[in-house]
Short mmCIF file of C-alpha atoms in Angstrom, two decimals:
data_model
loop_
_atom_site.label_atom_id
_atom_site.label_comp_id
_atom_site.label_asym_id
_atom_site.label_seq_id
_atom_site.Cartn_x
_atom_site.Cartn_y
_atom_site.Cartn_z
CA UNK M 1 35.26 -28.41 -31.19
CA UNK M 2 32.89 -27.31 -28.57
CA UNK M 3 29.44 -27.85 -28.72
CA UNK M 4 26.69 -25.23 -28.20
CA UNK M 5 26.58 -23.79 -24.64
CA UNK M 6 23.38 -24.55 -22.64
CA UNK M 7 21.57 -21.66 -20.90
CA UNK M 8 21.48 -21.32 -17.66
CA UNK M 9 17.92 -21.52 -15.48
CA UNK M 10 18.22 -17.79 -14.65
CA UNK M 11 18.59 -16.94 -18.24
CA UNK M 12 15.23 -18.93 -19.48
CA UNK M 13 12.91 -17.48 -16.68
CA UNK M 14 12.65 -13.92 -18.52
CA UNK M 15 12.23 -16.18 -21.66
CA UNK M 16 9.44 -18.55 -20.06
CA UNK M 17 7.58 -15.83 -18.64
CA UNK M 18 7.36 -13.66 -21.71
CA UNK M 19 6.50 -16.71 -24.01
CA UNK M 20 3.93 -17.48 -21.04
CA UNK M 21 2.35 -13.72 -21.80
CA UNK M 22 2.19 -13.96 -25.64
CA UNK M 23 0.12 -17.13 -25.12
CA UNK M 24 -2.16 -15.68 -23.29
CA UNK M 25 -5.75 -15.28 -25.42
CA UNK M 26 -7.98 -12.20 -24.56
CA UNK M 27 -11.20 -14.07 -24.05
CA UNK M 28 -13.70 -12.87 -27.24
CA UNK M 29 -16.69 -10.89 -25.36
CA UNK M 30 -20.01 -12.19 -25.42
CA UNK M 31 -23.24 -10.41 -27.08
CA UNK M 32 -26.94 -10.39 -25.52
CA UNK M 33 -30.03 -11.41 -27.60
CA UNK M 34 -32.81 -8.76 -28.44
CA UNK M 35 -36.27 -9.69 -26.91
CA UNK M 36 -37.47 -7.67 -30.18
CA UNK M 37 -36.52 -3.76 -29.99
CA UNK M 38 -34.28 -3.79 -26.74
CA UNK M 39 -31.08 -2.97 -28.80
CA UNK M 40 -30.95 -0.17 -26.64
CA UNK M 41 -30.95 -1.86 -23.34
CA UNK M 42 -28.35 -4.20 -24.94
CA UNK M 43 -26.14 -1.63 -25.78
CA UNK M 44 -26.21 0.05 -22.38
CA UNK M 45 -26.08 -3.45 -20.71
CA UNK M 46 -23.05 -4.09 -22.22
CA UNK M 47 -21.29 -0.99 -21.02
CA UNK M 48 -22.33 -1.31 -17.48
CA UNK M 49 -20.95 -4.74 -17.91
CA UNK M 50 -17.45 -3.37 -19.24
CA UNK M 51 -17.41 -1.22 -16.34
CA UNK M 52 -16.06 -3.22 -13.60
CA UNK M 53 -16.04 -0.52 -10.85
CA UNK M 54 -19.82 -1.82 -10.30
CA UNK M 55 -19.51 -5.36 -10.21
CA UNK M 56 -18.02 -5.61 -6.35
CA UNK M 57 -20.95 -2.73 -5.46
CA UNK M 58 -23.88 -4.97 -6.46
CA UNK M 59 -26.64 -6.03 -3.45
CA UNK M 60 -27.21 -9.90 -3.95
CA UNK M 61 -30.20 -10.36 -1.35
CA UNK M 62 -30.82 -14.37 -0.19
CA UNK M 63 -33.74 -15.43 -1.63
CA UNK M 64 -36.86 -15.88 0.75
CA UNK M 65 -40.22 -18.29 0.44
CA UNK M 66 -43.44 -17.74 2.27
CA UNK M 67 -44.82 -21.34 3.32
CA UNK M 68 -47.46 -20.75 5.85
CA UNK M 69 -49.82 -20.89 2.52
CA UNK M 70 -48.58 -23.84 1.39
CA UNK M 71 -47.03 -21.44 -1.44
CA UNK M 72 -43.36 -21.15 -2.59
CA UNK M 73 -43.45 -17.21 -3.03
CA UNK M 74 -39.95 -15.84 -4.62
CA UNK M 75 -39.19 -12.07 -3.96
CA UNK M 76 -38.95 -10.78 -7.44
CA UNK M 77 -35.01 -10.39 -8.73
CA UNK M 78 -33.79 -6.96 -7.51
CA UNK M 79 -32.00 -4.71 -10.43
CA UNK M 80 -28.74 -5.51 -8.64
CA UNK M 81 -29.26 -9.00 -8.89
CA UNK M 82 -30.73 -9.26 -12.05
CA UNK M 83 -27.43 -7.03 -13.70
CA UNK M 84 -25.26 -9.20 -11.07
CA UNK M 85 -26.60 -12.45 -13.04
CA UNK M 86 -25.99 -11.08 -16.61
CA UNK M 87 -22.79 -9.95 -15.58
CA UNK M 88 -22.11 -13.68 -14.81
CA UNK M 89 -23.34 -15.22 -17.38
CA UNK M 90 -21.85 -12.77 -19.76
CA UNK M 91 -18.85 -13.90 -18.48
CA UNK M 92 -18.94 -17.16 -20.39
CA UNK M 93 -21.80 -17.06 -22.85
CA UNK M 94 -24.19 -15.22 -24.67
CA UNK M 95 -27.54 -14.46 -22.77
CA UNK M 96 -30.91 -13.40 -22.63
CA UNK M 97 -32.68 -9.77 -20.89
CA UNK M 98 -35.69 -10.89 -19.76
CA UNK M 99 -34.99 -10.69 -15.60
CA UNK M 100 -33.81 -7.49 -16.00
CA UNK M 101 -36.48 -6.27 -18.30
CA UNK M 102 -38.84 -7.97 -15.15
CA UNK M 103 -36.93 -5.89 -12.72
CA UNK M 104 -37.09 -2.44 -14.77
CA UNK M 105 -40.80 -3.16 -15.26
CA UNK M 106 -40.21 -3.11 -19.63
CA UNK M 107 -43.56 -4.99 -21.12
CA UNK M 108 -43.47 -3.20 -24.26
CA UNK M 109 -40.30 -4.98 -25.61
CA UNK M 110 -41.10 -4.09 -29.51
CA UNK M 111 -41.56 -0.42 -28.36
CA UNK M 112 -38.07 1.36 -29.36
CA UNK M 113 -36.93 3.62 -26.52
CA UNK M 114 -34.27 6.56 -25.76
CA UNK M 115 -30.64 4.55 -24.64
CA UNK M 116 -29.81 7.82 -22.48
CA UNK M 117 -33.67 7.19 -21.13
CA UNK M 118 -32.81 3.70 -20.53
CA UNK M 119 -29.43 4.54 -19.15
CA UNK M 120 -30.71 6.81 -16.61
CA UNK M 121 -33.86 4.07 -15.66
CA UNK M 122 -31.01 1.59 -14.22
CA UNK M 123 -29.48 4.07 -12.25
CA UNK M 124 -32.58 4.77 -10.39
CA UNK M 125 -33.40 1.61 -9.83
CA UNK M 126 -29.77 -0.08 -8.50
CA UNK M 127 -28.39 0.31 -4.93
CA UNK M 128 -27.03 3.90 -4.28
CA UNK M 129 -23.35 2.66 -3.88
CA UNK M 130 -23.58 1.58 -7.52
CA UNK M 131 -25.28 4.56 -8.53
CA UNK M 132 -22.60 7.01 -6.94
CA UNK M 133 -19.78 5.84 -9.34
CA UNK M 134 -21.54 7.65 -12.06
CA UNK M 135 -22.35 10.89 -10.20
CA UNK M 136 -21.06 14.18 -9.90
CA UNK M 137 -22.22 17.44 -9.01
CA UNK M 138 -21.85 20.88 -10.61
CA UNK M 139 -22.15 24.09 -8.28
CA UNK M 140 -23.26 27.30 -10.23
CA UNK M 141 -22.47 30.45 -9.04
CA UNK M 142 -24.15 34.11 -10.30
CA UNK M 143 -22.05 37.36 -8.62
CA UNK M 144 -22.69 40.85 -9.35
CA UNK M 145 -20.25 43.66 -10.76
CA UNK M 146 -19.28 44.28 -6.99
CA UNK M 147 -18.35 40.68 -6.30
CA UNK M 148 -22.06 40.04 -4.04
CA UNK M 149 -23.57 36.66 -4.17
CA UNK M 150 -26.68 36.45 -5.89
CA UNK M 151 -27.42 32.65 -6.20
CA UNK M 152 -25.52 29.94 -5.65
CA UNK M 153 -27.08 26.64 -6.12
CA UNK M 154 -25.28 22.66 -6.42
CA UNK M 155 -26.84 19.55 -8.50
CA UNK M 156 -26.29 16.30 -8.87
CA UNK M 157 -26.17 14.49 -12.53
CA UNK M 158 -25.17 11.36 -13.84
CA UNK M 159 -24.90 12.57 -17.46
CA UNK M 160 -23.84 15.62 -18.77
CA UNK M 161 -26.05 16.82 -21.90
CA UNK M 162 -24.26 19.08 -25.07
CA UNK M 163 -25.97 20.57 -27.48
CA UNK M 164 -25.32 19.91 -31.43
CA UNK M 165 -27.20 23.21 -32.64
CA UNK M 166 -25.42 26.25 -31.14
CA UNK M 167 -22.18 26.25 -33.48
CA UNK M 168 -20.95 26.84 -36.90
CA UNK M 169 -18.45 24.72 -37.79
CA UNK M 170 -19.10 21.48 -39.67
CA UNK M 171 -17.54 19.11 -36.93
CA UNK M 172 -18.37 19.48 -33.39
CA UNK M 173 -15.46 19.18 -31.00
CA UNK M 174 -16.32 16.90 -27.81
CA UNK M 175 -13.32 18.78 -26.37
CA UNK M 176 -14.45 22.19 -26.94
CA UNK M 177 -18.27 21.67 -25.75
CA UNK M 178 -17.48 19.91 -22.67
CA UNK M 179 -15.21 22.70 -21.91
CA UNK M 180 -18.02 25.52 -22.73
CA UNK M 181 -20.26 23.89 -19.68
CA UNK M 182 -17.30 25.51 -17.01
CA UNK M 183 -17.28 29.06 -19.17
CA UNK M 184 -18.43 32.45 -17.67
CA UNK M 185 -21.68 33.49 -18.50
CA UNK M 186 -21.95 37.55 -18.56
CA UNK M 187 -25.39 39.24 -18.14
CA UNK M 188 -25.73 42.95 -18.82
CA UNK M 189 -27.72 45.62 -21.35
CA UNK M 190 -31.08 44.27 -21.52
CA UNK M 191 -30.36 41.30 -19.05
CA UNK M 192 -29.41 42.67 -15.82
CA UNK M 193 -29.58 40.74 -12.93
CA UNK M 194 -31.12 41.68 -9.52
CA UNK M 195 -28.93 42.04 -6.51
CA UNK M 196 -29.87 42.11 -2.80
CA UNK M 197 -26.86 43.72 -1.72
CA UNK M 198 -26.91 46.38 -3.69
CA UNK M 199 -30.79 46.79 -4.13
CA UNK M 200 -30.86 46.80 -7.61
CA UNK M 201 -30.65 45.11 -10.75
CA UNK M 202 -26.92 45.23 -11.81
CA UNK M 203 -24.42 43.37 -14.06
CA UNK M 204 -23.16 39.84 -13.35
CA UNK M 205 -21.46 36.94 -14.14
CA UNK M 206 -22.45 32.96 -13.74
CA UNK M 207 -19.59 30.18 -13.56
CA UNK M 208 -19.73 26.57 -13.35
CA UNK M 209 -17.61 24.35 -11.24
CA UNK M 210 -17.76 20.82 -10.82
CA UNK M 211 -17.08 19.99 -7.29
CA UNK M 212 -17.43 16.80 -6.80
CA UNK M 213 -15.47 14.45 -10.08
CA UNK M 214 -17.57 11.50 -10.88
CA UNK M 215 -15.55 7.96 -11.33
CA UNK M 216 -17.47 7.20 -14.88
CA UNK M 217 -18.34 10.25 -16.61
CA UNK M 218 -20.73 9.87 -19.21
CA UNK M 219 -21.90 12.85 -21.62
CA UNK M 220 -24.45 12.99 -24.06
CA UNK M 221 -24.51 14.70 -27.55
CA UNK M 222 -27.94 15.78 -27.82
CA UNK M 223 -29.03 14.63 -31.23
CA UNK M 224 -33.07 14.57 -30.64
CA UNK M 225 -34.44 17.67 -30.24
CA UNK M 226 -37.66 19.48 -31.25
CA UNK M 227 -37.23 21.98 -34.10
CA UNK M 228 -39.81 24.77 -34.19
CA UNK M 229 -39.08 25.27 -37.64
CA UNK M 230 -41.24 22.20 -38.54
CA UNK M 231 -42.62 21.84 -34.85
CA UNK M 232 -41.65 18.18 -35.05
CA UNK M 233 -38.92 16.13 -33.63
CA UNK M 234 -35.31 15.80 -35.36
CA UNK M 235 -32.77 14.30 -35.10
CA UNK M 236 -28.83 15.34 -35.72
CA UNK M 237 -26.32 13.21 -37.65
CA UNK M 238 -23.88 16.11 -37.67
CA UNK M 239 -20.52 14.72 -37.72
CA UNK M 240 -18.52 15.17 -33.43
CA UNK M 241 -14.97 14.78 -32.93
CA UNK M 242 -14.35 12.66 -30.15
CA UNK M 243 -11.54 13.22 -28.07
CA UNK M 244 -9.66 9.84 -26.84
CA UNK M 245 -9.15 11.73 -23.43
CA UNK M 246 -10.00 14.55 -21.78
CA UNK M 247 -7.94 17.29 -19.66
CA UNK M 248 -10.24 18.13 -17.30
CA UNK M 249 -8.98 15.18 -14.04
CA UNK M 250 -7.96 13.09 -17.10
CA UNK M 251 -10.73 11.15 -18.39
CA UNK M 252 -10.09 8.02 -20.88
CA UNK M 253 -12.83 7.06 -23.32
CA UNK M 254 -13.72 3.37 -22.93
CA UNK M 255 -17.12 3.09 -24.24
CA UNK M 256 -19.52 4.84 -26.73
CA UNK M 257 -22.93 4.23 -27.58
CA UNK M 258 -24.44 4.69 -31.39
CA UNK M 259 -27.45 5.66 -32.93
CA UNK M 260 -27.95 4.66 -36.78
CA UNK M 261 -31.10 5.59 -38.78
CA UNK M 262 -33.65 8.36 -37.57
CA UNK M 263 -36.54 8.47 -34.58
CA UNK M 264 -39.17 5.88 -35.75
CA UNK M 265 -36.85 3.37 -37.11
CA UNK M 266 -33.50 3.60 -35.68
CA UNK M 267 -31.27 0.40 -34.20
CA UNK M 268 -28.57 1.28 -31.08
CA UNK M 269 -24.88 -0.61 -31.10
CA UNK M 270 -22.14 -0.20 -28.83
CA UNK M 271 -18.57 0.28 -29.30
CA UNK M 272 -16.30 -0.39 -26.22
CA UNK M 273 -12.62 -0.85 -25.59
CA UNK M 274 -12.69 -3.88 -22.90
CA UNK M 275 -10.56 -3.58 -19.54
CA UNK M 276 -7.99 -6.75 -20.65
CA UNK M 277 -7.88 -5.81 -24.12
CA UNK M 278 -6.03 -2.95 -26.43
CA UNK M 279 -8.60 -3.99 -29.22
CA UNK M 280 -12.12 -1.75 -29.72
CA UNK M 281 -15.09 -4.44 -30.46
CA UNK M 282 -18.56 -3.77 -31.87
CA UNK M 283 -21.58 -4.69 -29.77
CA UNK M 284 -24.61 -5.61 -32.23
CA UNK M 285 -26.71 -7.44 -30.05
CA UNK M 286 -25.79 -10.95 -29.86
CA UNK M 287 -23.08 -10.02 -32.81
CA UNK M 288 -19.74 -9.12 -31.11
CA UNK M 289 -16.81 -8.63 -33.70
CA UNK M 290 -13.49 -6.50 -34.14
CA UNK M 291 -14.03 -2.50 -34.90
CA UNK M 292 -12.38 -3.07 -38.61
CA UNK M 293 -10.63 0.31 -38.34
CA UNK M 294 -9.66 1.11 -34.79
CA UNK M 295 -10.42 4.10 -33.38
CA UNK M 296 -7.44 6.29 -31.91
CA UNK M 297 -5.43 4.21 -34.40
CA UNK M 298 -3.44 7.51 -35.59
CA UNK M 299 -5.19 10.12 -34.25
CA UNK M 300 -5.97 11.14 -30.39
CA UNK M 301 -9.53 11.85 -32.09
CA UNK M 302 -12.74 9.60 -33.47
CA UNK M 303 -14.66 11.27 -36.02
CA UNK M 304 -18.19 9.68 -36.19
CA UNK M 305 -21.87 10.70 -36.98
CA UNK M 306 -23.27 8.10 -34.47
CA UNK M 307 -21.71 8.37 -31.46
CA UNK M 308 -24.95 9.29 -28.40
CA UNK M 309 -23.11 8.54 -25.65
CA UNK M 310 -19.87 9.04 -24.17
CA UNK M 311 -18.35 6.93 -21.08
CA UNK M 312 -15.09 8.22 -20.15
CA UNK M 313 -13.07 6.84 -16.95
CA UNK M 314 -11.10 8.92 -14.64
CA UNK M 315 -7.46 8.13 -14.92
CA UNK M 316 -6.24 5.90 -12.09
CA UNK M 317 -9.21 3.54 -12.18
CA UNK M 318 -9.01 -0.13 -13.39
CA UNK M 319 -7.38 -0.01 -16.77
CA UNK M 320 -4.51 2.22 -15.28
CA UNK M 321 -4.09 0.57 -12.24
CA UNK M 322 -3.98 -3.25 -13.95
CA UNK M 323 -1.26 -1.44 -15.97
CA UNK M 324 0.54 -0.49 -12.64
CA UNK M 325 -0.34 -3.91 -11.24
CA UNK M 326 1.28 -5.28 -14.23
CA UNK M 327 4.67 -3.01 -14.09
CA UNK M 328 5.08 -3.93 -10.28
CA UNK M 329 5.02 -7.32 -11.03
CA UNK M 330 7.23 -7.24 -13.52
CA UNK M 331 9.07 -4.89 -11.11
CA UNK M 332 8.92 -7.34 -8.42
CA UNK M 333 10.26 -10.03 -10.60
CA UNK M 334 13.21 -7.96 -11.28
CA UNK M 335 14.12 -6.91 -7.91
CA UNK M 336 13.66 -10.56 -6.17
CA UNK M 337 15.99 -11.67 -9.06
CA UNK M 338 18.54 -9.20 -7.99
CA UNK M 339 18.42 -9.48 -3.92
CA UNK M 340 19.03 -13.58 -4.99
CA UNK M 341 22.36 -13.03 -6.59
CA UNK M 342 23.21 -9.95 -4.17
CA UNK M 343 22.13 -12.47 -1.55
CA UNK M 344 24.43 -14.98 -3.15
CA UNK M 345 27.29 -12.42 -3.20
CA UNK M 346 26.09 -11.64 0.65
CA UNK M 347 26.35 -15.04 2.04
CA UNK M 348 29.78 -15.53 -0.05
CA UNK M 349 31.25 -12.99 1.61
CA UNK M 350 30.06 -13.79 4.60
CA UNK M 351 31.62 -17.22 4.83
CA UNK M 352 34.78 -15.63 3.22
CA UNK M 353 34.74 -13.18 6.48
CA UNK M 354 34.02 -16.04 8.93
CA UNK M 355 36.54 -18.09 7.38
CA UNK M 356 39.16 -15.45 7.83
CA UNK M 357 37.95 -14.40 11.01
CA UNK M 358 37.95 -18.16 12.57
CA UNK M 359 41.89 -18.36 11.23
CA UNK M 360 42.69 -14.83 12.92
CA UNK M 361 40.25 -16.29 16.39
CA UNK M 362 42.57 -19.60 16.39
CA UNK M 363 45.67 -17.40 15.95
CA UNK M 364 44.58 -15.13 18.95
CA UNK M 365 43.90 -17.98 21.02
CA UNK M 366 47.17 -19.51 20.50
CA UNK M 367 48.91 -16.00 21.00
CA UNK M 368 46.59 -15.77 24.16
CA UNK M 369 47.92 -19.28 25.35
CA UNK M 370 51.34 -18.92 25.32
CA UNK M 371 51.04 -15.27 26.61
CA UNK M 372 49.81 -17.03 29.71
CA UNK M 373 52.26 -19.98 29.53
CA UNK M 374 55.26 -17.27 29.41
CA UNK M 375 53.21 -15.26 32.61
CA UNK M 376 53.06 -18.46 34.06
CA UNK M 377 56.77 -19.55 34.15
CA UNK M 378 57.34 -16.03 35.15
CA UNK M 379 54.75 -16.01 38.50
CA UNK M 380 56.71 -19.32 39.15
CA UNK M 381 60.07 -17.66 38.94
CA UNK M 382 58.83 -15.06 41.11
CA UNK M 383 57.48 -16.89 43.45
CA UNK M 384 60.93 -19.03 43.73
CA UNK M 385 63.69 -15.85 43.67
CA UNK M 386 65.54 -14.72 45.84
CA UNK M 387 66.60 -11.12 46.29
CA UNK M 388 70.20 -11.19 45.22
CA UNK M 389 71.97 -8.47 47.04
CA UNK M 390 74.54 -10.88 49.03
CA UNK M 391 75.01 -13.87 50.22
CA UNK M 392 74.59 -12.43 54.21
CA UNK M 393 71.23 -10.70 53.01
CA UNK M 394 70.30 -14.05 51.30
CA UNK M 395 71.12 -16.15 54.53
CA UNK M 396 69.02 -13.31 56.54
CA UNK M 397 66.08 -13.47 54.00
CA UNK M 398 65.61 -17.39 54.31
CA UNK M 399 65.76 -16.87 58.10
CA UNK M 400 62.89 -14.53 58.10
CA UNK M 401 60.62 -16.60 56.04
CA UNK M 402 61.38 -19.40 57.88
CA UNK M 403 60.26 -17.81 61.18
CA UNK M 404 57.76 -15.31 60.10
CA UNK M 405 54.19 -17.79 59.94
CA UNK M 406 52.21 -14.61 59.45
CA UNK M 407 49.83 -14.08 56.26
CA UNK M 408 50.48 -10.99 54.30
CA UNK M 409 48.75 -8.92 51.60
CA UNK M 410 50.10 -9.13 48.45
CA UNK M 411 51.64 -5.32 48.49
CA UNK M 412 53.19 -6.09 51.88
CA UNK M 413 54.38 -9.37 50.82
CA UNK M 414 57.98 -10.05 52.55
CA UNK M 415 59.51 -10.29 48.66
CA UNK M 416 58.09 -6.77 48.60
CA UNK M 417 59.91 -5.28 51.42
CA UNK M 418 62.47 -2.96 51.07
CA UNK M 419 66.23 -3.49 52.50
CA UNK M 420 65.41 -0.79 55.54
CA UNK M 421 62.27 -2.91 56.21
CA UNK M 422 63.66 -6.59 55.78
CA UNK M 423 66.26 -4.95 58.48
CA UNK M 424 64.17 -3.53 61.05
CA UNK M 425 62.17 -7.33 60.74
CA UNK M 426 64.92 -9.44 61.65
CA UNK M 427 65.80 -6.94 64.43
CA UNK M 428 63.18 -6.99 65.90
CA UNK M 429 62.73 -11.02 65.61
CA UNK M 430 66.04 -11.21 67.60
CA UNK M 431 64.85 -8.85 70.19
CA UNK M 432 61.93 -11.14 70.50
CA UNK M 433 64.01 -14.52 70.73
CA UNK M 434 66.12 -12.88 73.44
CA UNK M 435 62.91 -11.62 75.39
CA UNK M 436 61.63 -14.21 78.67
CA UNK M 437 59.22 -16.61 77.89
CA UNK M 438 55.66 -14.92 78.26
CA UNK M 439 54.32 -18.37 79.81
CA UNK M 440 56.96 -18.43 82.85
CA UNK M 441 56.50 -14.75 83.58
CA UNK M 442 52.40 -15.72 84.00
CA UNK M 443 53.26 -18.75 86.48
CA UNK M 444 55.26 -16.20 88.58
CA UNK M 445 52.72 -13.90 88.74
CA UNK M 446 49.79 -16.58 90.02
CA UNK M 447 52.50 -18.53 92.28
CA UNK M 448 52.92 -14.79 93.94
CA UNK M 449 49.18 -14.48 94.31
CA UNK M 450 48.39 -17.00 96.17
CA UNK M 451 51.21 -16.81 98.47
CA UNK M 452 50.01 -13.34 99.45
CA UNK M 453 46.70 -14.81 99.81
CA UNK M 454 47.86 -17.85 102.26
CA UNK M 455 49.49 -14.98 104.33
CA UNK M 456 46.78 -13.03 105.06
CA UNK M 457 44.94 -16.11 105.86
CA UNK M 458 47.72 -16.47 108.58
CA UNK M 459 47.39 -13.26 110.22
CA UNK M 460 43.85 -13.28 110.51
CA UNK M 461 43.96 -16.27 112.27
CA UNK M 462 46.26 -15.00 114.69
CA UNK M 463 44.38 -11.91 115.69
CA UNK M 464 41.42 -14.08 116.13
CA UNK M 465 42.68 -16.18 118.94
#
């Protein structure tokens, strides 16, 4: 009885490399430590840091020293350096705030502050190439009934504020507010709008477009604001629903940023969904543990009276493209897999082909060879024959050839002559034999010459005596 059969090297790879990918440990993200009340830098800290687009942006600047004093003067830590070094160390442990609370010039670090405030502090103070991935710019336009411009302006933001009061229903929709900000505004009755064109006030409309799509969007549910009703400061734990996506150039949530308890005494966490990891985690400071109930578990909403801000990245970016990344090389895998065996069946075929060719060569060489044996014994034979009309013609053919020293071309080659021709030859060879020597006929003439000449020799003589 057989024994079990062994698999085959090709077989295991798939095996190894998906047993490779189930060992593979997310690495558990690290937390920061409050200096007293910066839970709200720590929060926002920890979603820059989860948004990689920014790390390759940062400015390091070499350090400098001033020793003509006989003083060792560092250049305080720049904010790019100081987030570039938390970043790092964030990496591998948890970490203090106190460079970048240096850098962002924070001495009261027991005074609570605003995250959004905070938020919007960093991005004034790091290099404008980090600054840019978070903004985007909104054009508004105002047009009269007649279709005239009447203003037309274009800003810049790096957050995009909605409002909490305005609605009715019990839940606000995320979806549905963000969505308002790009609605057309109508002004008419009592609010008429002036037009230059047509010299007078006149109906109109104002739209929103954003023209220019930031990389990180980030939008904040205003839940501070000042009610007149008490003329104090409130604040709104209405209940949002937060979309896991958004329509408008596809926007992914990744990170939010919560607000428990009211304005005096109030404590800021951070909920983020990291880049190398399907699993939300809670950000409490230097407390980083699993979100107990996932978010987006079964629903594409979150429903949460927290919530402040909103980062959202634009689809294609990081998380997608690691995904890609990921599919190609599992694509490339596949396909260098299938060129080997199609290479295998390539180079099979190929010596099959050779090998039959080189048997068909050697056959076509020997045909080739005795082609030119056979042509050989016949050039041989035709140098040797004999035209075989009689035996006279025979006897007059040998004759000729033995006679005839002249070279000929190979079309008027004596074997090539026809009988006429071989005639007229031999004729003319016996009119030749039986024709004087050319040599006596010369000695005639000079003998004759200089007889002639000795004679008038003579007779001048004569006359002269």
């Amino acid at each position: 009885m057989s024994g079990p059969k062994k698999r085959s090297s090709e077989e295991e790879e798939p095996l190894v490399r998906a047993a490779e990918k189930k060992k593979q440990k997310v690495t558990q993200p690290h937390g920061l430590y409050n200096q007293g009340a910066t839970c709200y830098l720590n929060s926002v800290l920890q979603v820059l840091f989860m948004t990689t687009e920014i790390h390759d942006r940062l400015v390091q600047t070499p350090k400098s020293t001033d020793e003509e004093l006989g003083n060792i003067f560092q250049i305080p830590e720049s904010t790019d350096e100081a987030l570039g070094n938390i970043f790092q160390q964030l990496k591998e442990t948890t970490c203090g705030t106190e460079n970048i609370t240096k850098s962002l010039e924070i001495k009261h670090v027991y005074q609570q502050r605003d995250a959004a405030e905070c938020l919007e502090l960093i991005l004034r103070n790091v290099s404008q190439q980090v600054s840019e991935v978070f903004q985007g710019q909104l054009t508004y336009t105002t047009k009269c009934s007649k279709g005239h411009s009447i203003n037309e302006e274009t800003n810049s933001f790096w957050t995009l504020p909605l409002s909490l009061k305005d609605t009715h229903n019990s839940n606000y929709s995320v979806e549905s507010g963000f969505e308002s900000i790009f609605e057309t505004k109508s002004f008419s009755g009592d609010n008429l709008v002036y037009c230059n064109e047509c010299k007078k006030k006149t109906e109109a409309t104002k739209g929103c477009e954003m023209v220019k799509f930031p990389q990180i969007l980030i939008l904040l549910l205003k839940r501070f604001y000042f009610d007149y009703n008490t003329m104090s400061h409130v604040k709104s734990d209405r209940y949002v629903d937060v979309p896991r996506a958004l329509q408008r150039k596809k926007y992914e949530l990744y990170g939010m940023v919560n607000h428990m308890g009211n304005l005096r005494d109030g404590h800021y966490t951070a909920t983020i969904l990291p880049n190398n990891d399907t699993t939300w985690y809670e950000f409490n400071d230097h407390h980083v543990t699993k979100v107990e109930e996932q978010p987006f578990a079964n629903n594409r909403t979150f429903n949460s009276n927290t919530a402040y801000l909103l980062i959202y990245r634009a689809s294609g970016h990081l998380r997608d493209k690691k995904k890609e990344q990921q599919n190609e090389s599992d694509n490339q895998d596949e396909q260098r897999e299938h060129k080997r065996k199609v290479g295998e069946r390539d180079t099979d075929n190929k010596e099959n082909r050779h090998l039959q060719q080189t048997g068909q060569g050697e056959g076509q060489i020997r045909q080739d060879r005795n082609e030119e044996t056979v042509r050989g014994e016949g050039d041989a034979k035709c140098e040797n024959k004999v035209s075989s009309f009689n035996k006279d013609k025979m006897e007059e053919d040998a004759l000729l050839k033995k006679n005839q020293k002249t070279c000929h071309l190979r079309k008027r080659h004596p074997d090539n002559w026809t009988k006429t021709e071989k005639r007229k030859q031999a004729s003319t060879q016996v009119e030749d034999e039986n024709r004087p020597c050319r040599n006596t006929t010369t000695i005639w003439r000079k003998l004759f010459f200089f007889i002639a000449l000795g004679a008038l020799i003579v007779m001048g003589y004569f006359q002269l005596y």
